[in-house]
Amino acid sequence: MEPTQLKNIHETLRREADKVLVGLEEPFEMLTIALLTGGHVLLEGVPGTAKTLMAKTLAQLVQANFNRIQFTPDLMPSDILGTSVFDMNSGQFYLKKGPIFTQILLADEINRAPAKTQSALLEAMEERQVNLEGTRYPLGMPFMVIATQNPIEYEGTYPLPEAQLDRFLFKVTVPYSDLETEIEVLRRYHNGFDAHDLAATGLTAKLPAESIAEARQAINQVVVEEGVLNYIAQVAAASRQSPDLTLGASTRAATHVLLSSKTFAALQGRDFVTPDDVKFVTPAVYRHRILLKPEAEIEGLNPDAVIRRLLGQVEVPR
């Protein structure tokens, strides 16, 4: 598979997704980049902004197995991973697999569950395996967690620890629709659109899950010049020295910028990364990894504003 083929696949995926999604081109593109990079995504937006619909649409387009978990304060790790059950007939224990044994997992309102339950996802997200009672169970390929959280309502929530946040390749914000987009959504529902029946929209698979490994091999061949590598590292270093931040980007964050930049370049039909590719993916990679100083927040800054400052400070390679 060549990058030009990936560009065609990417354009086809976007056209198909447009049958279901309205005004969500960039968030859906970030989901596609994450899937092909092999990363996980944290979607942040108020209820009713089509976060779940985006995840279901992606799963349908790549013919991937899809499970959804509604995170609640009383959710237990075994509700996610599964548990050993004794079989009276055979006299042996067997694993009753939990919903994590899938290819695309939607962790809905992930910050509603306590830290112990959230941590049940850690090994699965990083190692692509589940360890239960000393036995390792590999997860399918691809395996992707799409988690959602509400940025407004904090009552009864458990903020994700830094270790959990760092497992997500991207944090993608899903805003309210603009007026024209909202009118189009209303028009579609008026004409019979049903978000629970995607098959009725004519949505068809365009990238079988088994082809994702081949796509990733093509992405690995994308060339990154030394100057672009230095640029990625310099932006990360600038974040650690920023007067606006108490915590800058880690080496893992820089690695994630590199990998997702290669994917984005391939989806544009190129076999090389440009500084603009880096600029495109950096906000989604850094957004959940940097911590602002209180005085920066008082000034009205947010993570995206600080990231724009960082990208403006570092000289772009020619």
Short mmCIF file of C-alpha atoms in Angstrom, two decimals:
data_model
loop_
_atom_site.label_atom_id
_atom_site.label_comp_id
_atom_site.label_asym_id
_atom_site.label_seq_id
_atom_site.Cartn_x
_atom_site.Cartn_y
_atom_site.Cartn_z
CA MET A 1 0.00 0.00 0.00
CA GLU A 2 1.28 3.46 -0.99
CA PRO A 3 0.56 6.85 0.60
CA THR A 4 -1.46 7.78 -2.51
CA GLN A 5 -3.72 4.83 -1.79
CA LEU A 6 -4.09 5.97 1.81
CA LYS A 7 -5.18 9.39 0.59
CA ASN A 8 -7.91 7.77 -1.52
CA ILE A 9 -9.02 5.62 1.43
CA HIS A 10 -9.05 8.69 3.68
CA GLU A 11 -11.20 10.68 1.26
CA THR A 12 -13.58 7.75 0.89
CA LEU A 13 -13.91 7.42 4.68
CA ARG A 14 -14.72 11.11 4.97
CA ARG A 15 -17.36 10.94 2.25
CA GLU A 16 -19.00 7.95 3.90
CA ALA A 17 -18.87 9.56 7.35
CA ASP A 18 -20.61 12.63 5.93
CA LYS A 19 -23.70 10.46 5.45
CA VAL A 20 -24.00 10.35 9.25
CA LEU A 21 -21.93 13.19 10.73
CA VAL A 22 -22.44 16.90 10.11
CA GLY A 23 -19.82 19.54 10.90
CA LEU A 24 -17.48 17.07 12.59
CA GLU A 25 -14.85 16.72 9.87
CA GLU A 26 -11.83 17.56 12.03
CA PRO A 27 -12.78 15.49 15.12
CA PHE A 28 -13.53 12.51 12.87
CA GLU A 29 -10.24 13.00 11.04
CA MET A 30 -8.40 12.90 14.39
CA LEU A 31 -10.15 9.61 15.20
CA THR A 32 -8.99 8.20 11.85
CA ILE A 33 -5.40 9.37 12.43
CA ALA A 34 -5.40 7.82 15.90
CA LEU A 35 -6.74 4.50 14.62
CA LEU A 36 -4.06 4.23 11.94
CA THR A 37 -1.34 5.40 14.34
CA GLY A 38 -2.39 2.81 16.92
CA GLY A 39 -3.42 5.30 19.61
CA HIS A 40 -6.41 6.11 21.81
CA VAL A 41 -8.55 9.25 21.90
CA LEU A 42 -10.20 11.24 24.68
CA LEU A 43 -13.23 13.13 23.36
CA GLU A 44 -14.31 16.09 25.47
CA GLY A 45 -17.62 17.81 24.88
CA VAL A 46 -20.98 18.47 26.44
CA PRO A 47 -23.66 15.78 26.07
CA GLY A 48 -25.42 15.68 22.74
CA THR A 49 -22.51 16.63 20.47
CA ALA A 50 -22.38 13.25 18.63
CA LYS A 51 -19.31 11.81 20.39
CA THR A 52 -20.85 8.33 20.63
CA LEU A 53 -22.12 8.58 17.06
CA MET A 54 -18.60 9.35 15.81
CA ALA A 55 -17.19 6.25 17.53
CA LYS A 56 -19.95 4.02 16.15
CA THR A 57 -19.47 5.46 12.66
CA LEU A 58 -15.74 4.77 12.71
CA ALA A 59 -16.30 1.19 13.87
CA GLN A 60 -18.83 0.64 11.08
CA LEU A 61 -16.52 2.06 8.42
CA VAL A 62 -13.65 -0.28 9.32
CA GLN A 63 -15.82 -3.33 10.08
CA ALA A 64 -14.45 -3.44 13.63
CA ASN A 65 -16.07 -5.08 16.64
CA PHE A 66 -17.53 -2.36 18.85
CA ASN A 67 -18.42 -2.32 22.54
CA ARG A 68 -19.61 0.49 24.77
CA ILE A 69 -19.17 0.78 28.54
CA GLN A 70 -21.11 3.35 30.53
CA PHE A 71 -18.76 4.35 33.35
CA THR A 72 -20.52 4.86 36.68
CA PRO A 73 -19.31 5.30 40.29
CA ASP A 74 -20.14 1.67 41.13
CA LEU A 75 -18.46 0.16 38.05
CA MET A 76 -15.89 -2.49 39.03
CA PRO A 77 -12.72 -3.53 37.15
CA SER A 78 -14.24 -6.98 36.58
CA ASP A 79 -17.14 -5.29 34.77
CA ILE A 80 -14.57 -4.16 32.19
CA LEU A 81 -12.03 -6.98 32.08
CA GLY A 82 -14.16 -10.01 32.87
CA THR A 83 -13.93 -12.64 35.59
CA SER A 84 -13.24 -16.31 36.16
CA VAL A 85 -16.36 -18.46 36.40
CA PHE A 86 -16.51 -22.02 37.71
CA ASP A 87 -18.03 -24.55 35.33
CA MET A 88 -19.86 -27.23 37.33
CA ASN A 89 -19.78 -29.70 34.43
CA SER A 90 -16.04 -29.60 33.74
CA GLY A 91 -14.98 -28.74 37.28
CA GLN A 92 -12.74 -25.97 35.96
CA PHE A 93 -12.68 -22.19 35.85
CA TYR A 94 -13.04 -20.38 32.55
CA LEU A 95 -12.78 -16.71 31.63
CA LYS A 96 -16.00 -14.87 31.02
CA LYS A 97 -14.61 -12.06 28.92
CA GLY A 98 -15.60 -8.47 29.63
CA PRO A 99 -16.45 -5.81 27.05
CA ILE A 100 -12.77 -4.79 26.75
CA PHE A 101 -12.26 -7.79 24.47
CA THR A 102 -13.18 -5.92 21.31
CA GLN A 103 -11.51 -3.78 18.66
CA ILE A 104 -13.03 -0.34 19.27
CA LEU A 105 -14.14 0.33 22.84
CA LEU A 106 -16.20 3.38 23.78
CA ALA A 107 -15.59 4.31 27.42
CA ASP A 108 -18.50 6.69 27.93
CA GLU A 109 -18.05 9.33 30.67
CA ILE A 110 -14.81 7.72 31.78
CA ASN A 111 -14.34 10.20 34.64
CA ARG A 112 -17.52 8.93 36.34
CA ALA A 113 -15.72 5.80 37.59
CA PRO A 114 -13.25 5.76 40.51
CA ALA A 115 -9.50 5.51 39.96
CA LYS A 116 -9.39 1.76 40.62
CA THR A 117 -11.77 1.12 37.73
CA GLN A 118 -10.08 3.64 35.45
CA SER A 119 -6.74 1.93 36.06
CA ALA A 120 -8.20 -1.34 34.77
CA LEU A 121 -7.78 0.20 31.31
CA LEU A 122 -4.11 1.14 31.78
CA GLU A 123 -2.46 -2.17 30.85
CA ALA A 124 -4.93 -2.80 28.06
CA MET A 125 -4.31 0.61 26.50
CA GLU A 126 -0.53 0.39 26.72
CA GLU A 127 0.22 -3.32 26.31
CA ARG A 128 -2.80 -4.43 24.27
CA GLN A 129 -3.38 -7.25 26.72
CA VAL A 130 -5.30 -8.08 29.90
CA ASN A 131 -3.70 -9.82 32.88
CA LEU A 132 -6.21 -11.76 34.97
CA GLU A 133 -5.11 -13.98 37.84
CA GLY A 134 -1.63 -14.42 36.37
CA THR A 135 -2.79 -15.25 32.86
CA ARG A 136 -2.26 -12.86 29.96
CA TYR A 137 -4.96 -12.51 27.34
CA PRO A 138 -4.00 -10.59 24.19
CA LEU A 139 -6.50 -8.15 22.76
CA GLY A 140 -7.52 -7.96 19.13
CA MET A 141 -5.91 -5.91 16.37
CA PRO A 142 -6.73 -3.13 16.04
CA PHE A 143 -7.55 -2.18 19.62
CA MET A 144 -8.60 1.38 20.29
CA VAL A 145 -10.20 3.10 23.27
CA ILE A 146 -12.35 6.14 22.58
CA ALA A 147 -13.22 7.74 25.91
CA THR A 148 -15.63 10.63 26.47
CA GLN A 149 -15.97 13.16 29.25
CA ASN A 150 -18.07 16.22 30.00
CA PRO A 151 -15.98 19.41 30.49
CA ILE A 152 -18.67 21.18 32.51
CA GLU A 153 -20.20 18.83 35.06
CA TYR A 154 -17.67 17.83 37.73
CA GLU A 155 -20.01 16.74 40.51
CA GLY A 156 -19.62 13.02 41.14
CA THR A 157 -16.59 12.69 38.87
CA TYR A 158 -13.06 11.39 39.42
CA PRO A 159 -10.47 13.35 37.39
CA LEU A 160 -8.24 11.12 35.32
CA PRO A 161 -4.74 10.77 36.81
CA GLU A 162 -1.75 11.86 34.73
CA ALA A 163 -0.76 8.24 34.03
CA GLN A 164 -4.20 7.58 32.56
CA LEU A 165 -4.25 10.77 30.50
CA ASP A 166 -0.81 10.01 29.10
CA ARG A 167 -2.15 6.79 27.54
CA PHE A 168 -4.30 8.83 25.14
CA LEU A 169 -2.69 9.83 21.88
CA PHE A 170 -5.11 12.73 21.36
CA LYS A 171 -7.50 14.82 23.37
CA VAL A 172 -10.10 16.14 20.94
CA THR A 173 -12.59 18.82 21.89
CA VAL A 174 -16.04 18.53 20.32
CA PRO A 175 -17.72 21.97 20.29
CA TYR A 176 -21.32 22.97 19.80
CA SER A 177 -22.46 23.06 16.17
CA ASP A 178 -22.71 26.37 14.38
CA LEU A 179 -26.12 27.55 13.15
CA GLU A 180 -25.89 26.18 9.60
CA THR A 181 -24.67 22.79 10.85
CA GLU A 182 -27.45 22.57 13.41
CA ILE A 183 -30.06 23.37 10.77
CA GLU A 184 -28.69 20.56 8.59
CA VAL A 185 -28.83 18.13 11.56
CA LEU A 186 -32.46 19.09 12.19
CA ARG A 187 -33.25 18.66 8.50
CA ARG A 188 -31.80 15.13 8.51
CA TYR A 189 -33.76 14.11 11.59
CA HIS A 190 -36.89 15.61 10.05
CA ASN A 191 -36.29 13.42 6.99
CA GLY A 192 -36.07 10.27 9.09
CA PHE A 193 -32.43 9.96 10.14
CA ASP A 194 -32.01 7.49 13.03
CA ALA A 195 -28.69 7.54 14.90
CA HIS A 196 -29.42 4.01 16.16
CA ASP A 197 -29.79 2.57 12.66
CA LEU A 198 -26.64 3.45 10.74
CA ALA A 199 -27.29 0.76 8.14
CA ALA A 200 -30.34 2.71 6.98
CA THR A 201 -28.09 5.66 6.05
CA GLY A 202 -26.27 3.55 3.47
CA LEU A 203 -23.06 3.61 5.51
CA THR A 204 -20.71 0.94 4.16
CA ALA A 205 -17.31 -0.34 5.27
CA LYS A 206 -14.40 1.21 3.37
CA LEU A 207 -11.34 0.01 5.30
CA PRO A 208 -11.63 -3.57 6.61
CA ALA A 209 -9.93 -3.98 9.99
CA GLU A 210 -7.50 -6.51 8.55
CA SER A 211 -6.22 -3.83 6.12
CA ILE A 212 -5.22 -1.51 8.96
CA ALA A 213 -1.97 -3.42 9.57
CA GLU A 214 -1.06 -2.94 5.91
CA ALA A 215 -1.87 0.77 6.17
CA ARG A 216 0.38 1.09 9.22
CA GLN A 217 3.25 -0.51 7.31
CA ALA A 218 2.86 2.14 4.61
CA ILE A 219 2.84 4.88 7.25
CA ASN A 220 6.09 3.53 8.70
CA GLN A 221 7.77 4.25 5.34
CA VAL A 222 7.01 7.99 5.56
CA VAL A 223 10.27 9.97 5.65
CA VAL A 224 11.01 12.48 8.43
CA GLU A 225 13.95 14.80 7.76
CA GLU A 226 16.39 15.67 10.53
CA GLY A 227 15.19 19.26 10.60
CA VAL A 228 11.60 18.17 11.31
CA LEU A 229 12.80 15.80 14.05
CA ASN A 230 14.66 18.71 15.66
CA TYR A 231 11.57 20.89 15.33
CA ILE A 232 9.42 18.36 17.21
CA ALA A 233 12.04 18.08 19.97
CA GLN A 234 12.47 21.86 20.23
CA VAL A 235 8.72 22.42 20.66
CA ALA A 236 8.70 19.84 23.47
CA ALA A 237 11.73 21.48 25.11
CA ALA A 238 10.09 24.92 24.83
CA SER A 239 7.01 23.62 26.66
CA ARG A 240 9.18 22.58 29.62
CA GLN A 241 10.70 26.07 29.81
CA SER A 242 7.46 27.97 29.26
CA PRO A 243 6.65 30.53 31.99
CA ASP A 244 2.97 29.66 31.50
CA LEU A 245 3.32 25.96 32.42
CA THR A 246 4.08 23.96 35.53
CA LEU A 247 4.28 20.76 33.48
CA GLY A 248 5.51 20.58 29.90
CA ALA A 249 5.33 17.86 27.29
CA SER A 250 7.06 14.54 27.96
CA THR A 251 9.27 12.55 25.61
CA ARG A 252 6.27 10.30 24.99
CA ALA A 253 4.33 13.35 23.84
CA ALA A 254 7.08 14.20 21.35
CA THR A 255 7.04 10.60 20.13
CA HIS A 256 3.29 10.77 19.65
CA VAL A 257 3.65 14.00 17.66
CA LEU A 258 6.14 12.25 15.39
CA LEU A 259 4.01 9.15 14.80
CA SER A 260 0.76 11.01 14.25
CA SER A 261 2.50 13.50 11.92
CA LYS A 262 3.60 10.57 9.76
CA THR A 263 0.04 9.26 9.66
CA PHE A 264 -1.38 12.66 8.77
CA ALA A 265 1.21 13.12 6.00
CA ALA A 266 0.34 9.70 4.54
CA LEU A 267 -3.38 10.53 4.59
CA GLN A 268 -2.56 13.63 2.53
CA GLY A 269 -0.87 11.37 -0.05
CA ARG A 270 2.70 12.32 0.88
CA ASP A 271 5.63 10.11 1.84
CA PHE A 272 7.33 12.85 3.87
CA VAL A 273 6.43 14.98 6.90
CA THR A 274 6.32 18.78 6.79
CA PRO A 275 6.35 21.26 9.70
CA ASP A 276 2.69 22.00 8.95
CA ASP A 277 1.87 18.34 9.68
CA VAL A 278 3.54 18.76 13.06
CA LYS A 279 1.60 21.95 13.75
CA PHE A 280 -1.67 20.24 12.89
CA VAL A 281 -1.35 17.33 15.33
CA THR A 282 0.55 19.03 18.19
CA PRO A 283 -2.47 20.67 19.91
CA ALA A 284 -4.35 17.35 20.18
CA VAL A 285 -1.24 15.58 21.50
CA TYR A 286 -0.26 18.27 24.03
CA ARG A 287 -3.71 19.47 25.17
CA HIS A 288 -4.12 16.91 27.99
CA ARG A 289 -0.45 16.63 28.92
CA ILE A 290 0.48 20.19 29.87
CA LEU A 291 -0.52 21.94 33.10
CA LEU A 292 -1.02 25.69 33.21
CA LYS A 293 0.20 27.84 36.07
CA PRO A 294 -2.61 29.54 38.06
CA GLU A 295 -1.45 32.99 36.94
CA ALA A 296 -1.70 31.92 33.29
CA GLU A 297 -5.28 30.80 33.87
CA ILE A 298 -6.05 34.12 35.57
CA GLU A 299 -4.80 35.85 32.42
CA GLY A 300 -7.45 33.89 30.52
CA LEU A 301 -5.08 31.46 28.80
CA ASN A 302 -6.07 27.89 28.02
CA PRO A 303 -3.93 24.95 26.83
CA ASP A 304 -4.61 25.66 23.15
CA ALA A 305 -3.51 29.30 23.50
CA VAL A 306 -0.27 28.24 25.21
CA ILE A 307 0.38 25.62 22.50
CA ARG A 308 -0.06 28.30 19.82
CA ARG A 309 2.49 30.44 21.67
CA LEU A 310 4.95 27.53 21.78
CA LEU A 311 4.59 26.82 18.07
CA GLY A 312 5.08 30.51 17.34
CA GLN A 313 8.26 30.71 19.42
CA VAL A 314 10.14 27.84 17.76
CA GLU A 315 11.76 28.54 14.40
CA VAL A 316 10.21 26.45 11.63
CA PRO A 317 12.77 24.46 9.61
CA ARG A 318 13.01 25.11 5.90
#
